[in-house]
Amino acid sequence: MFNILQWNMHGYYNNFHELDILIKEYAPSFISLQETNLAAGKSATAPNQYQSYFYNLPQNLTSKRGIAILIKKSTPHKQIPVSSNIATIAIEISLSFQFSIISLYIPPSQNFSCSDLINIFRTISTPFIIVGDFNAWSPLWGSATTNIRGSMIEDLVFSENLIILNDNKPTHFSTHKTFTTVDLTICSSNIAPKLTTNTLSHLHGSDHYPILTSLSTPFTSKSPQKPRFIIGKANWDMFGTTASRLCADRPCTPNISREVATITKIIRISAHLSIPQTNPKVHKKIAPHWSSELSQLRSEKRFLWTEYKRTRSNSNLMLYKKANAIFRKKLKQSKRECLNKFSESINHQTNPKRAWSDIKRLSGTNPQSHITSINSAHGPIVDHKQIANHFAKYWSNYSHDSNFHPTFLSEKNKYLNSSSKSSPATSSITDCKINNIEFESTLSSLSGRTPGADRISYPMLQHLPPCMKTRLLMLYNNILSQGTFPQAWKHAVVVPIPKSGNPSTETSGFRPISLLNCLGKLLEKIIARRISWHAVTNNSMSPQQMAYKDGQSTIDALLLFENHASSALANRNHLSALSIDFEKAFDREPTLYYGNSKNGALVAIF
């Protein structure tokens, strides 16, 4: 469902708090605003996750009139240039099909003709929806009488085969204390069956009612969100006791795949019994400044507005205006108090993760939980499974042989076809048995809590009882001796992470992050530490190389460069620096380790 909110908000800054409430309540993908009261060339800060387009006619240099469009950044779209004496913004949107939304505002004092509107329509090549304040009256959309511009709009609707979507409810409460319908939702006939419109029941601080239009989009099944283990609340004593009991009940087996499945099952059962999990249900996000008092004040003003519409008495109108003013004042006060309370709580002991989480909640920044659409050569893709397959095909091309030079491919094939992939010295350090000290040292150095597809994380491995650690160590040594790497450990959960400043509707705007099973990663890290130790002790790496060395990082490389640069400047010498960036270097690396096991079998850890 694609929700469109249109509203003459009677001042962008004046009613921004109410707009924020509407966004949280209805989550519109597209917002059309009239009477922003921002002069030509001026813009304002948009709510988080929305891209903004502000416009006012060039002659309106004062803070009157003006229109705006807010559209979610995750929605693929482009602005259509429109030249007209009517304040207009047009946006073309690409979902499973392409359509356009035209937002316009025609104040009561402006003169226009049907040809002005027709010229706007002619710039659009897709099915379109027109939303805006026309200040036109007609019984065709719910007004009691017809004015001149109402007759013009009627003629336009019939001549252009357009459909009026209004539900005949009033959209404006005038200064004369009368209700009229001047805000219209019109569409081309070929998109009308997909649209439904509902005029909301309350003014939200303006003199116009917001209108919510829903566009039916093709159904896409949403994968249920999987629960996560809350490691910080784990009962590790129960975890260890349960794992010990299950380990005794399930004997070891020399079959690698079967033993991996058994160990995984023991850890998973122990975790389920001793570690609480998150609730996979989607909870409605509540603003941190919101309180029960604000809810009560909002309910009171809504009740008074309903009473006024029923009785039309001046006393009820005054009571409503008073209640609305109290609510607005309390809302602003609550936001200030919430911000002050957060600022005062920050000190040198504040958890950075918690602080950033609070900042995002205060600013209303909620990360996009899923990718809604991805562009392809055949048009936008909205089905989640098809999006996943599109990403898989795109990223699988990274390591394809077509990306490499023929000379490199020749050397690669020569190496793969050779009988021995490593020297005896290298084989001895990679294939000898892993001892308990080496196992514990590597395990204790691991950090992070993100699991792979099996949902087993590093903290679970670090809290295994001695019998399970011994069993896991035995499994690792069997893998090295048999030359069989478990197939389950080669599977990764690939998560698309948005690149900063890149379009969220293109595959190139994401980088793949692979989440491998931690059981397999622990073995890889043990082998990697061996190889690193061998390379350092045998001077196989340059002393100036900083990567893959414990205790060294890019800071050391920068300090070394700074030393050379300072020396060259001090001695008035030239200094040349060569910088090389290998595009997608890690994405194109097919294997992490090749070696020969003791029985001659090839071990390839991917």
PDB file of N, CA and C in Angstrom, residues 272-353:
ATOM      1  N   HIS A 272      18.254 -21.554  23.655  1.00  0.00           N
ATOM      2  CA  HIS A 272      16.801 -21.358  23.738  1.00  0.00           C
ATOM      3  C   HIS A 272      16.300 -21.468  25.174  1.00  0.00           C
ATOM      4  N   LEU A 273      16.942 -22.313  25.979  1.00  0.00           N
ATOM      5  CA  LEU A 273      16.493 -22.521  27.352  1.00  0.00           C
ATOM      6  C   LEU A 273      17.052 -21.496  28.331  1.00  0.00           C
ATOM      7  N   SER A 274      18.118 -20.807  27.964  1.00  0.00           N
ATOM      8  CA  SER A 274      18.798 -19.939  28.938  1.00  0.00           C
ATOM      9  C   SER A 274      18.946 -18.487  28.510  1.00  0.00           C
ATOM     10  N   ILE A 275      18.621 -18.164  27.257  1.00  0.00           N
ATOM     11  CA  ILE A 275      18.792 -16.794  26.763  1.00  0.00           C
ATOM     12  C   ILE A 275      17.456 -16.290  26.233  1.00  0.00           C
ATOM     13  N   PRO A 276      16.934 -15.181  26.757  1.00  0.00           N
ATOM     14  CA  PRO A 276      15.666 -14.638  26.232  1.00  0.00           C
ATOM     15  C   PRO A 276      15.849 -14.124  24.810  1.00  0.00           C
ATOM     16  N   GLN A 277      14.738 -14.021  24.087  1.00  0.00           N
ATOM     17  CA  GLN A 277      14.775 -13.572  22.698  1.00  0.00           C
ATOM     18  C   GLN A 277      13.879 -12.356  22.504  1.00  0.00           C
ATOM     19  N   THR A 278      14.181 -11.613  21.457  1.00  0.00           N
ATOM     20  CA  THR A 278      13.367 -10.447  21.122  1.00  0.00           C
ATOM     21  C   THR A 278      12.028 -10.900  20.570  1.00  0.00           C
ATOM     22  N   ASN A 279      11.039 -10.014  20.687  1.00  0.00           N
ATOM     23  CA  ASN A 279       9.708 -10.293  20.160  1.00  0.00           C
ATOM     24  C   ASN A 279       9.681  -9.937  18.680  1.00  0.00           C
ATOM     25  N   PRO A 280       9.410 -10.907  17.796  1.00  0.00           N
ATOM     26  CA  PRO A 280       9.430 -10.605  16.360  1.00  0.00           C
ATOM     27  C   PRO A 280       8.286  -9.728  15.893  1.00  0.00           C
ATOM     28  N   LYS A 281       7.281  -9.483  16.759  1.00  0.00           N
ATOM     29  CA  LYS A 281       6.156  -8.642  16.358  1.00  0.00           C
ATOM     30  C   LYS A 281       6.610  -7.204  16.163  1.00  0.00           C
ATOM     31  N   VAL A 282       6.021  -6.545  15.185  1.00  0.00           N
ATOM     32  CA  VAL A 282       6.351  -5.151  14.903  1.00  0.00           C
ATOM     33  C   VAL A 282       5.584  -4.255  15.865  1.00  0.00           C
ATOM     34  N   HIS A 283       6.316  -3.495  16.663  1.00  0.00           N
ATOM     35  CA  HIS A 283       5.681  -2.592  17.614  1.00  0.00           C
ATOM     36  C   HIS A 283       5.633  -1.181  17.024  1.00  0.00           C
ATOM     37  N   LYS A 284       4.547  -0.501  17.254  1.00  0.00           N
ATOM     38  CA  LYS A 284       4.413   0.872  16.784  1.00  0.00           C
ATOM     39  C   LYS A 284       5.361   1.770  17.563  1.00  0.00           C
ATOM     40  N   LYS A 285       6.168   2.534  16.839  1.00  0.00           N
ATOM     41  CA  LYS A 285       7.157   3.384  17.481  1.00  0.00           C
ATOM     42  C   LYS A 285       6.467   4.585  18.138  1.00  0.00           C
ATOM     43  N   ILE A 286       6.809   4.823  19.394  1.00  0.00           N
ATOM     44  CA  ILE A 286       6.233   5.928  20.153  1.00  0.00           C
ATOM     45  C   ILE A 286       7.305   6.993  20.330  1.00  0.00           C
ATOM     46  N   ALA A 287       6.955   8.230  20.032  1.00  0.00           N
ATOM     47  CA  ALA A 287       7.913   9.323  20.185  1.00  0.00           C
ATOM     48  C   ALA A 287       8.327   9.441  21.645  1.00  0.00           C
ATOM     49  N   PRO A 288       9.619   9.701  21.924  1.00  0.00           N
ATOM     50  CA  PRO A 288      10.087   9.752  23.320  1.00  0.00           C
ATOM     51  C   PRO A 288       9.453  10.870  24.132  1.00  0.00           C
ATOM     52  N   HIS A 289       8.976  11.928  23.459  1.00  0.00           N
ATOM     53  CA  HIS A 289       8.375  13.041  24.191  1.00  0.00           C
ATOM     54  C   HIS A 289       6.886  12.818  24.472  1.00  0.00           C
ATOM     55  N   TRP A 290       6.312  11.771  23.889  1.00  0.00           N
ATOM     56  CA  TRP A 290       4.874  11.551  24.040  1.00  0.00           C
ATOM     57  C   TRP A 290       4.563  11.005  25.427  1.00  0.00           C
ATOM     58  N   SER A 291       3.421  11.397  25.963  1.00  0.00           N
ATOM     59  CA  SER A 291       3.038  10.979  27.314  1.00  0.00           C
ATOM     60  C   SER A 291       1.535  10.737  27.362  1.00  0.00           C
ATOM     61  N   SER A 292       1.098  10.153  28.469  1.00  0.00           N
ATOM     62  CA  SER A 292      -0.336   9.912  28.650  1.00  0.00           C
ATOM     63  C   SER A 292      -1.104  11.228  28.748  1.00  0.00           C
ATOM     64  N   GLU A 293      -0.443  12.263  29.282  1.00  0.00           N
ATOM     65  CA  GLU A 293      -1.093  13.573  29.374  1.00  0.00           C
ATOM     66  C   GLU A 293      -1.369  14.135  27.983  1.00  0.00           C
ATOM     67  N   LEU A 294      -0.402  13.996  27.065  1.00  0.00           N
ATOM     68  CA  LEU A 294      -0.610  14.472  25.700  1.00  0.00           C
ATOM     69  C   LEU A 294      -1.728  13.682  25.017  1.00  0.00           C
ATOM     70  N   SER A 295      -1.775  12.396  25.259  1.00  0.00           N
ATOM     71  CA  SER A 295      -2.847  11.580  24.676  1.00  0.00           C
ATOM     72  C   SER A 295      -4.211  12.043  25.166  1.00  0.00           C
ATOM     73  N   GLN A 296      -4.280  12.366  26.454  1.00  0.00           N
ATOM     74  CA  GLN A 296      -5.550  12.825  27.022  1.00  0.00           C
ATOM     75  C   GLN A 296      -5.950  14.182  26.454  1.00  0.00           C
ATOM     76  N   LEU A 297      -4.981  15.110  26.350  1.00  0.00           N
ATOM     77  CA  LEU A 297      -5.279  16.436  25.796  1.00  0.00           C
ATOM     78  C   LEU A 297      -5.725  16.336  24.338  1.00  0.00           C
ATOM     79  N   ARG A 298      -5.088  15.427  23.595  1.00  0.00           N
ATOM     80  CA  ARG A 298      -5.467  15.257  22.200  1.00  0.00           C
ATOM     81  C   ARG A 298      -6.877  14.681  22.093  1.00  0.00           C
ATOM     82  N   SER A 299      -7.198  13.736  22.938  1.00  0.00           N
ATOM     83  CA  SER A 299      -8.547  13.150  22.931  1.00  0.00           C
ATOM     84  C   SER A 299      -9.597  14.189  23.291  1.00  0.00           C
ATOM     85  N   GLU A 300      -9.265  15.067  24.251  1.00  0.00           N
ATOM     86  CA  GLU A 300     -10.215  16.101  24.664  1.00  0.00           C
ATOM     87  C   GLU A 300     -10.502  17.075  23.537  1.00  0.00           C
ATOM     88  N   LYS A 301      -9.454  17.525  22.838  1.00  0.00           N
ATOM     89  CA  LYS A 301      -9.695  18.496  21.761  1.00  0.00           C
ATOM     90  C   LYS A 301     -10.454  17.845  20.603  1.00  0.00           C
ATOM     91  N   ARG A 302     -10.197  16.560  20.340  1.00  0.00           N
ATOM     92  CA  ARG A 302     -10.936  15.868  19.291  1.00  0.00           C
ATOM     93  C   ARG A 302     -12.412  15.710  19.665  1.00  0.00           C
ATOM     94  N   PHE A 303     -12.656  15.416  20.934  1.00  0.00           N
ATOM     95  CA  PHE A 303     -14.040  15.295  21.396  1.00  0.00           C
ATOM     96  C   PHE A 303     -14.776  16.619  21.252  1.00  0.00           C
ATOM     97  N   LEU A 304     -14.105  17.726  21.617  1.00  0.00           N
ATOM     98  CA  LEU A 304     -14.738  19.042  21.522  1.00  0.00           C
ATOM     99  C   LEU A 304     -14.999  19.427  20.067  1.00  0.00           C
ATOM    100  N   TRP A 305     -14.096  19.031  19.161  1.00  0.00           N
ATOM    101  CA  TRP A 305     -14.325  19.319  17.750  1.00  0.00           C
ATOM    102  C   TRP A 305     -15.533  18.534  17.230  1.00  0.00           C
ATOM    103  N   THR A 306     -15.656  17.291  17.648  1.00  0.00           N
ATOM    104  CA  THR A 306     -16.813  16.486  17.252  1.00  0.00           C
ATOM    105  C   THR A 306     -18.105  17.093  17.788  1.00  0.00           C
ATOM    106  N   GLU A 307     -18.046  17.596  19.019  1.00  0.00           N
ATOM    107  CA  GLU A 307     -19.222  18.231  19.610  1.00  0.00           C
ATOM    108  C   GLU A 307     -19.599  19.498  18.851  1.00  0.00           C
ATOM    109  N   TYR A 308     -18.575  20.271  18.426  1.00  0.00           N
ATOM    110  CA  TYR A 308     -18.894  21.494  17.673  1.00  0.00           C
ATOM    111  C   TYR A 308     -19.568  21.147  16.348  1.00  0.00           C
ATOM    112  N   LYS A 309     -19.046  20.135  15.639  1.00  0.00           N
ATOM    113  CA  LYS A 309     -19.649  19.764  14.356  1.00  0.00           C
ATOM    114  C   LYS A 309     -21.092  19.282  14.540  1.00  0.00           C
ATOM    115  N   ARG A 310     -21.387  18.722  15.711  1.00  0.00           N
ATOM    116  CA  ARG A 310     -22.747  18.237  15.970  1.00  0.00           C
ATOM    117  C   ARG A 310     -23.694  19.375  16.321  1.00  0.00           C
ATOM    118  N   THR A 311     -23.212  20.347  17.141  1.00  0.00           N
ATOM    119  CA  THR A 311     -24.105  21.407  17.639  1.00  0.00           C
ATOM    120  C   THR A 311     -23.952  22.726  16.897  1.00  0.00           C
ATOM    121  N   ARG A 312     -22.756  22.965  16.306  1.00  0.00           N
ATOM    122  CA  ARG A 312     -22.434  24.232  15.627  1.00  0.00           C
ATOM    123  C   ARG A 312     -22.633  25.436  16.544  1.00  0.00           C
ATOM    124  N   SER A 313     -22.320  25.305  17.827  1.00  0.00           N
ATOM    125  CA  SER A 313     -22.475  26.426  18.763  1.00  0.00           C
ATOM    126  C   SER A 313     -21.141  27.131  18.957  1.00  0.00           C
ATOM    127  N   ASN A 314     -21.202  28.466  19.140  1.00  0.00           N
ATOM    128  CA  ASN A 314     -19.984  29.246  19.341  1.00  0.00           C
ATOM    129  C   ASN A 314     -19.252  28.842  20.617  1.00  0.00           C
ATOM    130  N   SER A 315     -20.000  28.476  21.645  1.00  0.00           N
ATOM    131  CA  SER A 315     -19.358  28.092  22.909  1.00  0.00           C
ATOM    132  C   SER A 315     -18.501  26.843  22.729  1.00  0.00           C
ATOM    133  N   ASN A 316     -19.001  25.872  21.983  1.00  0.00           N
ATOM    134  CA  ASN A 316     -18.213  24.660  21.734  1.00  0.00           C
ATOM    135  C   ASN A 316     -17.006  24.951  20.857  1.00  0.00           C
ATOM    136  N   LEU A 317     -17.156  25.895  19.921  1.00  0.00           N
ATOM    137  CA  LEU A 317     -16.027  26.273  19.082  1.00  0.00           C
ATOM    138  C   LEU A 317     -14.927  26.914  19.916  1.00  0.00           C
ATOM    139  N   MET A 318     -15.306  27.786  20.844  1.00  0.00           N
ATOM    140  CA  MET A 318     -14.321  28.421  21.713  1.00  0.00           C
ATOM    141  C   MET A 318     -13.636  27.388  22.610  1.00  0.00           C
ATOM    142  N   LEU A 319     -14.415  26.430  23.107  1.00  0.00           N
ATOM    143  CA  LEU A 319     -13.820  25.372  23.937  1.00  0.00           C
ATOM    144  C   LEU A 319     -12.814  24.551  23.133  1.00  0.00           C
ATOM    145  N   TYR A 320     -13.143  24.279  21.859  1.00  0.00           N
ATOM    146  CA  TYR A 320     -12.218  23.527  21.013  1.00  0.00           C
ATOM    147  C   TYR A 320     -10.930  24.306  20.780  1.00  0.00           C
ATOM    148  N   LYS A 321     -11.057  25.592  20.445  1.00  0.00           N
ATOM    149  CA  LYS A 321      -9.863  26.402  20.184  1.00  0.00           C
ATOM    150  C   LYS A 321      -8.974  26.492  21.422  1.00  0.00           C
ATOM    151  N   LYS A 322      -9.595  26.591  22.580  1.00  0.00           N
ATOM    152  CA  LYS A 322      -8.828  26.642  23.824  1.00  0.00           C
ATOM    153  C   LYS A 322      -8.102  25.311  24.062  1.00  0.00           C
ATOM    154  N   ALA A 323      -8.807  24.204  23.865  1.00  0.00           N
ATOM    155  CA  ALA A 323      -8.198  22.884  24.059  1.00  0.00           C
ATOM    156  C   ALA A 323      -7.078  22.642  23.058  1.00  0.00           C
ATOM    157  N   ASN A 324      -7.262  23.111  21.823  1.00  0.00           N
ATOM    158  CA  ASN A 324      -6.229  22.951  20.803  1.00  0.00           C
ATOM    159  C   ASN A 324      -4.984  23.749  21.159  1.00  0.00           C
ATOM    160  N   ALA A 325      -5.170  24.970  21.677  1.00  0.00           N
ATOM    161  CA  ALA A 325      -4.034  25.803  22.081  1.00  0.00           C
ATOM    162  C   ALA A 325      -3.277  25.168  23.246  1.00  0.00           C
ATOM    163  N   ILE A 326      -4.008  24.603  24.201  1.00  0.00           N
ATOM    164  CA  ILE A 326      -3.365  23.941  25.345  1.00  0.00           C
ATOM    165  C   ILE A 326      -2.553  22.732  24.875  1.00  0.00           C
ATOM    166  N   PHE A 327      -3.122  21.961  23.945  1.00  0.00           N
ATOM    167  CA  PHE A 327      -2.417  20.784  23.429  1.00  0.00           C
ATOM    168  C   PHE A 327      -1.129  21.182  22.710  1.00  0.00           C
ATOM    169  N   ARG A 328      -1.199  22.196  21.854  1.00  0.00           N
ATOM    170  CA  ARG A 328      -0.016  22.632  21.111  1.00  0.00           C
ATOM    171  C   ARG A 328       1.070  23.139  22.057  1.00  0.00           C
ATOM    172  N   LYS A 329       0.670  23.896  23.074  1.00  0.00           N
ATOM    173  CA  LYS A 329       1.637  24.422  24.039  1.00  0.00           C
ATOM    174  C   LYS A 329       2.308  23.288  24.807  1.00  0.00           C
ATOM    175  N   LYS A 330       1.508  22.321  25.243  1.00  0.00           N
ATOM    176  CA  LYS A 330       2.052  21.198  26.006  1.00  0.00           C
ATOM    177  C   LYS A 330       2.958  20.329  25.144  1.00  0.00           C
ATOM    178  N   LEU A 331       2.620  20.172  23.873  1.00  0.00           N
ATOM    179  CA  LEU A 331       3.433  19.372  22.964  1.00  0.00           C
ATOM    180  C   LEU A 331       4.817  19.985  22.791  1.00  0.00           C
ATOM    181  N   LYS A 332       4.876  21.297  22.548  1.00  0.00           N
ATOM    182  CA  LYS A 332       6.168  21.968  22.410  1.00  0.00           C
ATOM    183  C   LYS A 332       6.966  21.895  23.710  1.00  0.00           C
ATOM    184  N   GLN A 333       6.281  22.090  24.835  1.00  0.00           N
ATOM    185  CA  GLN A 333       6.949  22.029  26.137  1.00  0.00           C
ATOM    186  C   GLN A 333       7.512  20.627  26.390  1.00  0.00           C
ATOM    187  N   SER A 334       6.754  19.610  26.037  1.00  0.00           N
ATOM    188  CA  SER A 334       7.197  18.236  26.249  1.00  0.00           C
ATOM    189  C   SER A 334       8.429  17.912  25.414  1.00  0.00           C
ATOM    190  N   LYS A 335       8.479  18.415  24.180  1.00  0.00           N
ATOM    191  CA  LYS A 335       9.651  18.188  23.335  1.00  0.00           C
ATOM    192  C   LYS A 335      10.890  18.855  23.918  1.00  0.00           C
ATOM    193  N   ARG A 336      10.734  20.081  24.416  1.00  0.00           N
ATOM    194  CA  ARG A 336      11.875  20.779  25.019  1.00  0.00           C
ATOM    195  C   ARG A 336      12.364  20.043  26.261  1.00  0.00           C
ATOM    196  N   GLU A 337      11.436  19.620  27.110  1.00  0.00           N
ATOM    197  CA  GLU A 337      11.819  18.921  28.340  1.00  0.00           C
ATOM    198  C   GLU A 337      12.513  17.593  28.026  1.00  0.00           C
ATOM    199  N   CYS A 338      12.039  16.901  27.012  1.00  0.00           N
ATOM    200  CA  CYS A 338      12.650  15.630  26.629  1.00  0.00           C
ATOM    201  C   CYS A 338      14.082  15.840  26.146  1.00  0.00           C
ATOM    202  N   LEU A 339      14.294  16.883  25.338  1.00  0.00           N
ATOM    203  CA  LEU A 339      15.635  17.186  24.844  1.00  0.00           C
ATOM    204  C   LEU A 339      16.556  17.602  25.982  1.00  0.00           C
ATOM    205  N   ASN A 340      16.061  18.430  26.903  1.00  0.00           N
ATOM    206  CA  ASN A 340      16.880  18.864  28.042  1.00  0.00           C
ATOM    207  C   ASN A 340      17.260  17.677  28.929  1.00  0.00           C
ATOM    208  N   LYS A 341      16.314  16.789  29.154  1.00  0.00           N
ATOM    209  CA  LYS A 341      16.583  15.618  29.990  1.00  0.00           C
ATOM    210  C   LYS A 341      17.652  14.738  29.359  1.00  0.00           C
ATOM    211  N   PHE A 342      17.586  14.572  28.047  1.00  0.00           N
ATOM    212  CA  PHE A 342      18.592  13.764  27.358  1.00  0.00           C
ATOM    213  C   PHE A 342      19.962  14.431  27.422  1.00  0.00           C
ATOM    214  N   SER A 343      20.009  15.752  27.193  1.00  0.00           N
ATOM    215  CA  SER A 343      21.289  16.471  27.219  1.00  0.00           C
ATOM    216  C   SER A 343      21.950  16.378  28.592  1.00  0.00           C
ATOM    217  N   GLU A 344      21.146  16.484  29.647  1.00  0.00           N
ATOM    218  CA  GLU A 344      21.695  16.427  31.004  1.00  0.00           C
ATOM    219  C   GLU A 344      22.180  15.028  31.382  1.00  0.00           C
ATOM    220  N   SER A 345      21.663  14.014  30.693  1.00  0.00           N
ATOM    221  CA  SER A 345      22.043  12.638  31.038  1.00  0.00           C
ATOM    222  C   SER A 345      23.366  12.213  30.413  1.00  0.00           C
ATOM    223  N   ILE A 346      23.890  13.004  29.470  1.00  0.00           N
ATOM    224  CA  ILE A 346      25.130  12.627  28.783  1.00  0.00           C
ATOM    225  C   ILE A 346      26.333  13.019  29.632  1.00  0.00           C
ATOM    226  N   ASN A 347      27.213  12.071  29.883  1.00  0.00           N
ATOM    227  CA  ASN A 347      28.475  12.322  30.585  1.00  0.00           C
ATOM    228  C   ASN A 347      29.525  11.352  30.064  1.00  0.00           C
ATOM    229  N   HIS A 348      30.710  11.355  30.688  1.00  0.00           N
ATOM    230  CA  HIS A 348      31.810  10.527  30.201  1.00  0.00           C
ATOM    231  C   HIS A 348      31.550   9.029  30.387  1.00  0.00           C
ATOM    232  N   GLN A 349      30.554   8.676  31.188  1.00  0.00           N
ATOM    233  CA  GLN A 349      30.242   7.271  31.417  1.00  0.00           C
ATOM    234  C   GLN A 349      29.070   6.774  30.566  1.00  0.00           C
ATOM    235  N   THR A 350      28.514   7.638  29.742  1.00  0.00           N
ATOM    236  CA  THR A 350      27.351   7.265  28.930  1.00  0.00           C
ATOM    237  C   THR A 350      27.744   6.232  27.877  1.00  0.00           C
ATOM    238  N   ASN A 351      26.931   5.213  27.744  1.00  0.00           N
ATOM    239  CA  ASN A 351      27.157   4.196  26.716  1.00  0.00           C
ATOM    240  C   ASN A 351      26.929   4.822  25.338  1.00  0.00           C
ATOM    241  N   PRO A 352      27.956   4.848  24.454  1.00  0.00           N
ATOM    242  CA  PRO A 352      27.787   5.487  23.136  1.00  0.00           C
ATOM    243  C   PRO A 352      26.646   4.877  22.322  1.00  0.00           C
ATOM    244  N   LYS A 353      26.503   3.551  22.401  1.00  0.00           N
ATOM    245  CA  LYS A 353      25.438   2.898  21.634  1.00  0.00           C
ATOM    246  C   LYS A 353      24.071   3.378  22.093  1.00  0.00           C
TER     247      LYS A 353
END
